[in-house]
């Protein structure tokens, strides 16, 4: 098929572009080493300490009682050190004083809401101290909520619930982060964020692939050949995606063996996430080009965007935004979704969060390609 | 007719680039499209291969309308663009393979055809070198190789010899003749009239978007050439010989300047022998002699009042 032929040569040519390969692959690999080793000793514990958590339960209904019990299971206690407090304000105060790392808060209408089939949440407030610890707390809470939801469904189906006490149920331990000995060192963290950066710079490959023939004379040859324009562009798109995926694999393999970076045991998932992000990145690069219809402009825009998105999703330095709204927004940043999904995959974290990120990335990518199709008619002929 | 262009009109933002052009090209011809910069040669070619939308007229290639049979027609055309159209970061072999594949060739046949094209253009030994390291002449040759991998019936060459050394140029001109002998029809544009004169079997001259003359070399020259000018350089001066020459049938004028005699005779009047006899009968010897034949340059000059390279 001509498409694969075009894709193949697009990829070959990308890898011959030494400057771009240095920017997209060499630099991130270097940065992983520099930032990773510089921060490693100072920043990361080698084993997971018990996480201190404040717990406020204003509800005292049936379901929140179950949660009380849940927190008292030995396996949960292995991870967290729960400190019960009277009020929400007390809990927040502890966070601000850095005495605890997170606050689990159940409002007084919690059980009532569930019985009335309204939305009910167990809220987790986090301190900016330790992202990983907070994510452990979140997954513990999430695993509980999953159990409740399952039971709700079973209850509605009139199932016999008499034996469904999670207190005795060991299977919950499948869900939260099994962090024993699996703590990311700084280098592990930066390997993932730098992978995201590396792939984000791939937008430039995409933008260039679309633009090049227009400014080179090769346009005449391609246009006068019996190959439809869309075949040419699809081939280039595929070639760009393949380039990025191959770069990701090189980065992963290199850092795994040279720096002993932990990429976890679920390699297929790591590769799937990298592919998905590569498709997103390629779409983004093409979109920037078809909207601006100018390779220079789109290049500048993509450079700035890459740096900005990397920064706010904590790619260069771990940052915590105290504004909750902003935090929520950042959760929708594609880099962040990719990183979150990767961390959850590598450290056996929340399957739910991973799924949400995957869906988020797919939705954004599909939207981007729709935009490309719309603008593309005008620019790519 | 392998290609027929009828009343072609092409405008760029209101400016007319091709103005009611009619061209017919027979199978087996080396068709020359001659004209100065900006005459509209490239624009005409671009409309043939469907690169530019036309504002009027009709183009029929291989007896088919380009609009309805675009892909079919394109398969049998090879284009050598005026500006070198290659991927600089690919080797000669890869470029030829890439474009050959775009024309639908594959597998063993693609391989063989690429090899053939590279041998043909004398680049086989350099096939694994990156194009960006090629000299201008080698790039020009590869530019041709990429156009002939798929054995096109019609090869369109837009100034394929611009800016190269005489050796590469000769190589290219030779290969064009060979391609023609092997059965391809050639369209060759240039503003070097010597090249067109040497190579082409039929010539169309364009200027300001219009066809201003067409025909075989001789037909075109016939347009302007009613006279021939012959110049003799003699060993001495002899004024009586001028009178003798003037009396020869067919001679219109004869002048002497120092030891040089210029004779203007009617075209094809076969006066040369008689003039030489007249000179020999004096005590002067002929040191050299030159005959000014009409050239396409002269044709263009006569038709437009300008030279081709203005
Ligand atoms: N894309 C374009 N936009 C606007 N004007 C154009 C375009 N292409 C060609 N022209 C104009 O059309 C006219 C014919 O140009 P064309 O390139 O066909 O000439 P040419 O005979 O090939 O000249 P050359 O020997 O320099 O290659 C010129 O006046 C040129 O400025
Ligand atoms: Mg031209």
XYZ file of C-alpha atoms and ligand atoms in Angstrom:
723
model
C 0.000 0.000 0.000
C 1.259 3.416 -0.925
C 0.254 4.768 2.490
C 2.713 2.539 4.329
C 5.388 3.322 1.822
C 4.924 7.050 2.414
C 4.770 6.453 6.168
C 7.991 4.445 6.065
C 9.927 7.153 4.271
C 8.468 9.861 6.499
C 9.798 7.981 9.482
C 13.218 7.306 7.949
C 13.591 10.959 7.109
C 12.561 12.077 10.589
C 15.271 9.917 12.091
C 17.834 11.381 9.713
C 16.984 14.837 10.953
C 19.720 14.945 13.565
C 18.738 18.294 15.021
C 15.164 17.237 15.669
C 16.165 13.865 17.068
C 18.567 15.589 19.417
C 15.811 17.919 20.569
C 13.129 15.286 20.931
C 15.152 12.352 22.165
C 18.676 13.367 23.161
C 17.721 16.325 25.294
C 15.018 14.546 27.306
C 17.341 11.615 27.967
C 19.978 14.025 29.211
C 17.466 15.926 31.335
C 16.205 12.734 32.920
C 19.724 12.000 34.059
C 20.474 15.523 35.245
C 17.256 16.367 37.058
C 16.740 12.812 38.173
C 20.072 12.369 39.849
C 20.226 15.913 41.181
C 16.938 15.549 43.009
C 17.076 11.915 43.869
C 18.752 11.942 47.278
C 17.027 15.061 48.527
C 13.529 14.421 47.391
C 12.454 10.834 47.535
C 12.078 8.348 50.283
C 13.251 4.881 49.457
C 10.360 3.172 51.179
C 6.863 4.296 51.739
C 6.366 5.832 55.140
C 3.006 5.573 56.744
C 0.863 8.346 55.487
C -0.736 10.509 58.098
C -4.324 11.317 57.274
C -6.920 13.350 59.059
C -10.425 11.903 58.950
C -13.642 13.803 59.601
C -16.911 11.950 59.456
C -19.896 14.205 60.101
C -22.335 11.702 58.751
C -22.526 8.780 61.154
C -24.973 7.007 58.830
C -24.800 3.354 57.956
C -22.567 3.597 54.951
C -20.062 5.964 56.475
C -19.860 3.590 59.434
C -18.753 0.996 56.972
C -16.062 3.389 55.917
C -14.941 3.777 59.537
C -14.561 0.041 59.645
C -12.877 -0.020 56.304
C -10.191 2.332 57.530
C -9.537 -0.024 60.381
C -8.650 -3.016 58.288
C -5.070 -4.072 58.879
C -4.137 -3.811 55.236
C -5.342 -0.252 55.098
C -3.626 0.591 58.342
C -0.437 -0.618 56.772
C -0.549 2.400 54.539
C -2.184 5.129 56.483
C -2.220 6.481 59.930
C -5.717 7.814 60.541
C -6.327 10.630 62.941
C -9.995 11.289 63.602
C -10.979 14.913 63.958
C -14.202 16.595 64.940
C -14.698 19.145 62.182
C -13.675 19.983 58.685
C -11.907 23.089 59.966
C -9.779 21.021 62.317
C -8.735 18.795 59.463
C -7.790 21.655 57.171
C -5.832 23.203 59.987
C -3.784 20.032 60.330
C -3.069 20.058 56.642
C -1.956 23.655 56.747
C 0.248 22.936 59.714
C 1.675 20.073 57.682
C 0.808 17.623 60.443
C -1.103 15.439 58.029
C -0.791 14.901 54.321
C -4.433 14.552 53.449
C -7.898 14.956 54.833
C -10.708 12.534 54.185
C -13.981 14.323 54.715
C -17.494 12.899 54.750
C -20.357 15.391 54.916
C -23.308 14.856 57.200
C -25.737 14.097 54.389
C -23.574 11.351 52.934
C -25.586 8.260 53.820
C -28.819 10.122 53.256
C -27.812 11.084 49.769
C -26.916 7.542 48.873
C -30.242 6.216 50.113
C -32.010 8.903 48.100
C -29.902 8.050 45.061
C -28.308 11.459 45.035
C -24.675 12.079 44.393
C -22.529 11.484 47.417
C -18.847 11.924 47.711
C -16.068 11.186 50.094
C -13.811 14.138 49.664
C -10.068 13.994 49.839
C -8.202 17.215 50.497
C -4.552 17.051 49.827
C -1.549 18.829 51.101
C 1.005 19.883 48.576
C 3.628 17.878 50.380
C 3.669 14.612 48.583
C 1.752 13.872 45.473
C 2.358 10.179 45.612
C 1.106 9.839 49.177
C -2.020 11.729 48.329
C -2.651 9.470 45.376
C -2.394 6.463 47.681
C -5.059 7.982 49.910
C -7.225 8.735 46.914
C -7.032 5.201 45.637
C -7.936 3.804 49.018
C -11.029 5.975 49.108
C -11.802 5.131 45.533
C -11.623 1.432 46.173
C -14.128 1.861 48.968
C -16.489 3.821 46.759
C -16.229 1.166 44.104
C -17.326 -1.391 46.626
C -20.275 0.779 47.664
C -21.307 1.283 44.087
C -21.122 -2.405 43.384
C -23.201 -3.134 46.428
C -25.738 -0.518 45.435
C -26.175 -2.202 42.110
C -26.457 -5.620 43.704
C -28.886 -4.233 46.215
C -31.092 -2.871 43.456
C -30.975 -6.247 41.805
C -32.265 -7.670 45.084
C -29.204 -9.673 45.701
C -28.576 -11.095 49.118
C -26.234 -8.679 50.766
C -25.906 -10.349 54.094
C -22.438 -11.670 53.322
C -21.166 -8.630 51.539
C -19.185 -7.035 54.287
C -16.059 -5.519 52.920
C -14.543 -5.659 56.313
C -13.813 -9.303 55.732
C -13.177 -8.865 52.091
C -9.543 -9.096 51.212
C -10.062 -8.437 47.548
C -10.081 -4.700 48.023
C -6.370 -4.907 48.192
C -6.268 -5.468 44.476
C -7.171 -1.899 43.934
C -5.116 0.663 45.785
C -1.531 1.349 44.989
C 0.540 -1.567 46.159
C 3.390 0.637 46.903
C 5.592 -1.657 48.890
C 9.078 -1.056 47.613
C 7.728 0.619 44.545
C 8.292 4.236 45.298
C 9.247 6.363 42.324
C 12.586 7.997 42.720
C 13.018 11.426 41.197
C 14.552 9.830 38.138
C 11.507 7.605 37.687
C 9.253 10.612 37.894
C 11.209 12.652 35.402
C 11.567 9.741 33.024
C 7.787 9.774 32.620
C 7.421 13.543 32.365
C 10.351 13.786 29.975
C 8.804 11.080 27.843
C 5.771 13.345 27.636
C 7.992 16.303 26.726
C 9.819 14.258 24.128
C 6.580 13.236 22.494
C 5.154 16.760 22.727
C 8.079 18.071 20.696
C 6.960 15.554 18.107
C 4.258 18.065 17.155
C 7.020 19.707 15.154
C 7.523 16.559 13.090
C 3.817 16.522 12.313
C 3.623 20.166 11.404
C 6.688 19.857 9.191
C 5.473 16.719 7.454
C 2.295 18.477 6.391
C 3.992 21.666 5.320
C 7.166 20.516 3.637
C 5.933 19.646 0.168
C 4.183 22.956 -0.172
C 7.431 24.805 0.203
C 9.623 22.302 -1.519
C 9.329 21.569 -5.180
C 8.444 17.989 -4.401
C 4.879 19.265 -4.310
C 4.844 19.239 -8.112
C 5.921 15.622 -8.271
C 3.471 14.493 -5.667
C 0.600 16.431 -7.183
C 1.330 15.190 -10.672
C 1.608 11.564 -9.619
C -1.437 9.302 -9.689
C -1.632 9.357 -5.889
C -4.535 11.062 -4.187
C -3.600 13.906 -1.883
C -5.281 12.362 1.142
C -3.216 9.193 0.722
C -0.102 11.299 0.871
C -1.203 13.139 4.007
C -2.436 10.005 5.729
C 0.876 8.326 4.990
C 2.743 11.228 6.494
C 0.483 11.197 9.535
C 1.082 7.501 10.088
C 4.799 7.987 9.578
C 4.871 10.719 12.197
C 2.987 8.574 14.687
C 5.401 5.709 14.032
C 8.337 8.069 14.527
C 7.044 9.192 17.898
C 6.226 5.695 19.072
C 9.676 4.484 18.097
C 11.211 7.420 19.945
C 9.161 6.525 22.999
C 10.359 2.941 22.833
C 13.973 4.049 22.455
C 13.626 6.403 25.408
C 12.008 3.744 27.558
C 14.520 1.040 26.681
C 17.488 3.352 27.059
C 16.451 4.771 30.428
C 15.457 1.340 31.666
C 18.859 -0.171 31.021
C 21.140 2.840 31.348
C 19.489 4.604 34.302
C 17.504 1.679 35.706
C 14.329 3.700 35.507
C 11.295 1.825 36.714
C 8.746 1.470 33.909
C 6.696 -1.089 35.804
C 5.703 -4.524 34.680
C 2.745 -3.703 32.471
C 4.777 -2.924 29.357
C 1.898 -3.406 26.901
C -0.071 -0.736 28.739
C 2.928 1.599 28.805
C 3.271 1.138 25.054
C -0.437 1.610 24.498
C -0.395 4.885 26.424
C 2.652 6.022 24.466
C 0.915 5.198 21.189
C -2.224 7.015 22.236
C -0.239 10.071 23.234
C 1.727 9.895 19.970
C -1.522 9.986 18.005
C -2.697 12.951 20.073
C 0.581 14.796 19.571
C 0.570 14.181 15.832
C -2.970 15.500 15.603
C -2.022 18.567 17.615
C 0.907 19.324 15.317
C -1.207 18.946 12.210
C -3.970 21.064 13.717
C -1.568 23.895 14.513
C -0.377 23.848 10.927
C -3.765 23.704 9.234
C -5.140 26.478 11.429
C -2.217 28.850 10.972
C -1.470 27.685 7.423
C 2.082 28.715 8.148
C 4.804 26.376 9.272
C 6.847 29.007 11.083
C 3.892 30.307 13.054
C 2.693 26.858 13.968
C 6.236 25.887 14.982
C 6.545 28.829 17.331
C 3.105 28.207 18.764
C 3.818 24.516 19.334
C 7.132 25.262 21.025
C 5.487 27.624 23.471
C 2.558 25.288 24.018
C 4.880 22.374 24.771
C 6.814 24.311 27.372
C 3.627 25.716 28.931
C 1.763 22.413 29.118
C 4.831 20.632 30.422
C 5.257 23.241 33.111
C 1.697 23.229 34.401
C 1.533 19.470 34.403
C 4.636 19.315 36.567
C 7.006 18.080 33.905
C 9.953 20.215 34.949
C 9.322 20.620 38.655
C 6.634 19.066 40.742
C 4.181 21.812 41.449
C 0.985 21.922 43.389
C -1.568 24.557 42.754
C -3.494 25.383 45.831
C -6.477 26.640 43.925
C -8.731 23.662 43.526
C -10.329 24.930 40.319
C -6.988 25.322 38.684
C -5.979 21.891 39.875
C -9.067 20.441 38.291
C -8.318 22.193 35.010
C -4.799 20.862 34.958
C -6.220 17.390 35.278
C -7.572 17.852 31.762
C -4.243 18.862 30.291
C -3.262 16.060 27.922
C 0.285 15.807 29.282
C -1.084 15.486 32.746
C -3.529 12.801 31.688
C -0.748 10.901 29.992
C 1.500 11.213 33.040
C -1.245 10.274 35.455
C -2.145 7.214 33.436
C 1.507 6.237 33.204
C 2.127 6.608 36.946
C -0.963 4.636 37.750
C 0.122 1.931 35.342
C 3.696 1.728 36.506
C 2.861 1.817 40.216
C -0.253 -0.318 40.045
C -2.396 2.620 40.971
C -5.983 3.343 40.289
C -7.342 1.563 37.247
C -10.186 4.039 37.296
C -7.991 7.043 37.001
C -6.058 5.407 34.187
C -9.252 4.676 32.323
C -10.507 8.204 32.792
C -7.255 9.582 31.420
C -7.356 7.248 28.437
C -10.901 8.260 27.634
C -9.978 11.917 28.073
C -7.061 11.588 25.682
C -9.146 9.745 23.122
C -11.889 12.379 23.244
C -9.414 15.230 22.799
C -7.617 13.413 19.988
C -10.823 12.681 18.114
C -11.848 16.309 18.468
C -8.495 17.440 17.115
C -8.766 15.222 14.068
C -12.253 16.556 13.390
C -10.857 20.073 13.428
C -8.030 18.956 11.149
C -10.527 17.470 8.719
C -12.450 20.740 8.694
C -9.526 23.083 8.185
C -7.542 20.557 6.186
C -9.777 20.876 3.155
C -8.639 24.463 2.814
C -4.941 24.002 3.476
C -4.009 20.492 2.434
C -4.787 19.817 -1.191
C -2.101 13.388 -31.239
C -0.740 12.495 -27.844
C -1.545 15.899 -26.388
C -3.939 18.508 -27.534
C -4.386 21.909 -25.922
C -7.188 24.070 -27.234
C -7.653 27.734 -26.407
C -5.975 27.417 -23.046
C -6.358 30.437 -20.795
C -4.806 30.813 -17.363
C -4.874 33.921 -15.210
C -3.205 34.764 -11.917
C -5.203 37.393 -10.041
C -6.450 38.878 -13.253
C -3.043 38.856 -14.942
C -3.051 36.637 -17.946
C -0.208 34.099 -17.934
C -1.390 31.861 -20.750
C -3.431 33.525 -23.436
C -5.474 31.361 -25.756
C -2.759 28.844 -26.442
C -3.207 26.000 -28.926
C -0.712 23.174 -28.977
C -0.831 19.736 -30.588
C 1.875 17.199 -30.012
C 2.281 14.068 -32.093
C 3.393 10.786 -30.637
C 7.143 10.299 -30.952
C 8.023 13.961 -31.177
C 10.554 15.925 -29.225
C 8.434 18.979 -28.861
C 10.236 22.189 -27.988
C 8.543 24.970 -26.090
C 10.760 27.985 -26.447
C 10.293 31.345 -24.822
C 11.915 33.953 -22.599
C 11.456 34.189 -18.832
C 7.848 34.670 -17.906
C 6.550 33.590 -21.291
C 4.158 31.115 -19.683
C 5.961 27.836 -20.410
C 5.852 26.478 -16.874
C 2.293 27.626 -16.399
C 1.255 25.794 -19.544
C 2.966 22.635 -18.333
C 1.390 22.887 -14.910
C -2.054 22.959 -16.432
C -1.244 19.841 -18.451
C -0.471 17.796 -15.334
C -3.411 19.192 -13.446
C -1.381 21.332 -11.058
C -3.174 24.555 -11.860
C -6.851 25.078 -12.502
C -7.489 26.496 -15.926
C -9.651 29.510 -16.704
C -10.582 28.376 -20.161
C -9.899 25.861 -22.868
C -9.593 22.144 -23.074
C -6.776 19.682 -22.602
C -6.823 16.201 -24.052
C -4.016 13.762 -23.294
C -3.773 10.297 -24.842
C -7.126 11.071 -26.362
C -8.767 11.490 -22.972
C -10.009 14.476 -21.068
C -7.759 15.279 -18.117
C -10.665 16.100 -15.835
C -12.420 12.773 -16.201
C -9.397 10.491 -16.423
C -6.969 12.269 -14.132
C -5.374 9.264 -12.401
C -5.188 7.176 -15.549
C -3.512 9.932 -17.505
C -1.072 10.853 -14.753
C 0.242 7.284 -14.693
C 1.715 7.733 -18.154
C 3.272 11.146 -17.679
C 6.695 11.829 -16.256
C 7.498 15.323 -15.090
C 10.915 16.911 -14.668
C 10.148 20.117 -12.791
C 12.053 23.295 -13.521
C 13.172 23.544 -9.907
C 14.842 20.396 -8.652
C 12.198 18.379 -6.858
C 13.918 15.834 -4.658
C 14.091 14.973 -0.998
C 17.551 16.140 -0.047
C 17.711 13.885 2.980
C 17.118 10.770 0.932
C 19.625 8.923 -1.221
C 19.350 8.823 -4.999
C 18.058 5.277 -4.737
C 15.444 6.188 -2.149
C 14.212 9.184 -4.123
C 13.752 7.127 -7.256
C 12.070 4.345 -5.299
C 9.786 6.751 -3.457
C 8.507 8.447 -6.587
C 8.359 5.193 -8.525
C 6.076 3.829 -5.847
C 3.843 6.897 -6.046
C 3.307 5.929 -9.677
C 2.103 2.530 -8.595
C 5.216 0.445 -9.238
C 6.017 -2.170 -6.647
C 8.242 -5.030 -5.547
C 10.635 -6.519 -8.081
C 9.427 -4.399 -10.948
C 9.960 -1.235 -8.921
C 13.474 -2.358 -8.026
C 14.384 -3.150 -11.607
C 12.926 0.094 -12.892
C 14.796 2.148 -10.307
C 18.024 0.436 -11.251
C 17.337 1.072 -14.907
C 16.597 4.752 -14.365
C 19.720 5.264 -12.266
C 21.907 3.477 -14.781
C 20.316 5.532 -17.503
C 21.182 8.805 -15.820
C 24.628 7.594 -14.816
C 23.918 7.727 -11.073
C 23.970 4.036 -10.219
C 27.406 4.234 -8.622
C 26.252 7.111 -6.438
C 22.908 5.601 -5.545
C 23.568 5.366 -1.809
C 24.711 8.930 -1.437
C 22.395 11.505 0.093
C 20.979 13.880 -2.487
C 22.110 16.948 -0.559
C 25.710 15.962 -1.218
C 25.139 15.863 -4.979
C 26.485 18.488 -7.362
C 24.035 20.610 -9.319
C 24.481 18.457 -12.400
C 23.899 15.223 -10.502
C 20.754 16.639 -8.955
C 19.509 17.580 -12.401
C 20.126 14.035 -13.565
C 18.381 12.550 -10.559
C 15.532 14.966 -11.204
C 15.181 13.229 -14.546
C 15.683 9.731 -13.155
C 12.754 10.206 -10.770
C 10.541 11.157 -13.694
C 11.272 8.104 -15.815
C 11.215 5.240 -13.320
C 7.657 4.398 -14.349
C 8.397 4.378 -18.097
C 6.045 7.216 -19.005
C 4.715 7.608 -22.525
C 4.957 11.364 -22.248
C 7.891 13.046 -20.533
C 7.633 16.737 -19.758
C 10.917 18.474 -19.068
C 10.874 22.026 -17.833
C 14.293 23.543 -18.448
C 16.153 20.430 -17.321
C 19.598 21.836 -18.067
C 19.475 25.137 -16.226
C 22.665 26.059 -14.450
C 24.861 23.048 -15.053
C 28.262 22.284 -16.532
C 28.574 21.402 -20.249
C 29.400 17.777 -19.494
C 26.231 17.125 -17.532
C 24.311 19.087 -20.109
C 25.557 16.901 -22.954
C 24.790 13.816 -20.945
C 21.253 15.051 -20.411
C 20.674 15.991 -24.028
C 21.941 12.589 -25.117
C 19.670 10.785 -22.720
C 16.678 12.782 -23.896
C 17.331 11.610 -27.427
C 17.671 8.068 -26.186
C 14.405 8.260 -24.277
C 12.766 9.475 -27.436
C 14.259 6.610 -29.424
C 12.940 4.222 -26.802
C 9.456 5.440 -27.583
C 8.653 8.332 -25.275
C 7.227 11.561 -26.535
C 9.081 14.523 -25.051
C 8.013 18.033 -24.246
C 11.079 20.135 -23.723
C 10.970 23.744 -22.563
C 13.932 26.015 -22.612
C 15.068 29.497 -23.288
C 18.309 28.192 -24.782
C 17.536 28.225 -28.468
C 20.689 26.265 -29.323
C 19.415 23.357 -27.267
C 15.979 23.441 -28.760
C 17.388 23.769 -32.228
C 19.656 20.800 -31.715
C 17.141 18.553 -30.059
C 13.607 19.243 -31.071
C 11.665 18.006 -34.040
C 8.890 20.523 -33.647
C 9.011 23.882 -31.946
C 6.514 26.306 -30.511
C 7.664 29.749 -29.489
C 5.818 31.539 -26.709
C 5.993 35.099 -25.522
C 3.808 36.974 -23.055
C 1.544 33.973 -22.748
C 0.892 33.702 -26.447
C 2.126 31.315 -29.097
C 3.886 33.562 -31.553
C 5.219 30.942 -33.960
C 5.288 27.192 -34.485
C 6.702 24.679 -36.897
C 9.773 22.603 -37.608
C 13.152 24.290 -37.334
C 13.288 24.948 -41.039
C 9.738 26.205 -41.217
C 10.449 28.655 -38.450
C 13.627 29.874 -40.016
C 11.799 30.154 -43.291
C 9.649 32.760 -41.627
C 12.496 35.228 -41.550
C 15.198 33.972 -43.828
C 15.033 35.323 -47.309
C 18.710 36.110 -47.430
C 22.003 34.555 -46.512
C 25.072 36.423 -45.512
C 28.528 35.080 -46.344
C 31.723 36.658 -45.086
C 35.175 36.087 -46.627
C 38.528 37.067 -45.179
C 41.124 37.556 -47.919
C 44.936 37.678 -48.015
C 44.911 41.089 -49.735
C 42.688 43.859 -51.012
C 41.155 43.860 -54.462
C 38.313 46.200 -55.353
C 37.530 44.767 -58.772
C 36.402 41.478 -57.187
C 33.535 43.297 -55.527
C 32.163 44.306 -58.890
C 32.568 40.769 -60.208
C 30.648 39.312 -57.306
C 27.864 41.859 -57.589
C 27.212 40.642 -61.123
C 26.614 37.025 -60.013
C 22.978 35.951 -60.312
C 21.340 35.836 -56.896
C 23.753 38.181 -55.161
C 21.970 41.208 -53.794
C 24.825 43.117 -52.302
C 28.551 42.962 -51.749
C 30.687 45.238 -49.588
C 34.357 45.330 -48.697
C 35.887 46.522 -45.464
C 39.639 46.184 -45.325
C 40.400 42.593 -46.261
C 36.876 41.398 -45.450
C 34.156 40.970 -48.036
C 30.508 40.503 -47.034
C 28.087 39.081 -49.557
C 24.333 39.025 -49.212
C 22.550 36.584 -51.449
C 19.051 35.365 -51.881
C 18.218 32.289 -49.864
C 19.025 28.981 -51.551
C 20.443 30.755 -54.594
C 23.551 28.515 -54.602
C 25.890 31.441 -55.211
C 28.786 30.260 -53.067
C 30.678 28.353 -55.784
C 30.521 31.280 -58.177
C 31.704 33.739 -55.557
C 34.693 31.555 -54.724
C 35.514 31.290 -58.434
C 35.411 35.065 -58.723
C 37.785 35.506 -55.831
C 40.162 32.805 -57.066
C 40.492 34.594 -60.398
C 42.219 37.472 -58.603
C 45.584 37.289 -56.878
C 43.922 37.104 -53.442
C 43.505 33.922 -51.457
C 40.624 33.068 -49.152
C 41.884 32.793 -45.585
C 38.519 32.036 -44.002
C 34.858 31.990 -44.813
C 31.709 32.007 -42.731
C 28.080 31.626 -43.554
C 25.458 33.148 -41.238
C 22.507 30.809 -41.175
C 19.262 32.077 -39.720
C 18.774 31.000 -36.097
C 15.794 30.683 -33.809
C 17.272 33.589 -31.939
C 16.939 35.502 -35.170
C 13.387 34.304 -35.543
C 12.508 35.504 -32.102
C 14.283 38.787 -32.667
C 12.367 39.361 -35.851
C 9.024 38.467 -34.339
C 9.331 40.423 -31.114
C 12.118 42.912 -31.580
C 13.808 41.459 -28.475
C 16.336 38.723 -27.876
C 15.304 35.594 -26.032
C 17.458 36.263 -23.000
C 16.356 39.811 -22.353
N 1.660 31.162 -8.953
C 1.686 32.311 -9.645
N 1.080 33.417 -9.167
C 1.070 34.565 -9.862
N 1.671 34.721 -11.042
C 2.306 33.668 -11.591
C 2.344 32.393 -10.914
N 3.035 31.535 -11.675
C 3.403 32.217 -12.766
N 2.967 33.486 -12.722
C 3.164 34.509 -13.762
O 2.771 33.950 -14.991
C 3.666 34.326 -16.004
C 4.236 33.100 -16.685
O 5.138 32.467 -15.819
P 5.836 31.083 -16.145
O 6.511 30.633 -14.927
O 4.841 30.179 -16.741
O 6.893 31.493 -17.237
P 8.057 30.599 -17.867
O 7.914 30.718 -19.319
O 8.058 29.252 -17.292
O 9.331 31.408 -17.415
P 10.777 30.867 -16.943
O 11.581 30.707 -18.185
O 11.289 31.981 -16.111
O 10.591 29.621 -16.218
C 4.714 35.204 -15.361
O 4.392 36.532 -15.592
C 4.617 34.882 -13.913
O 4.942 36.003 -13.139
Mg 9.377 28.163 -16.288
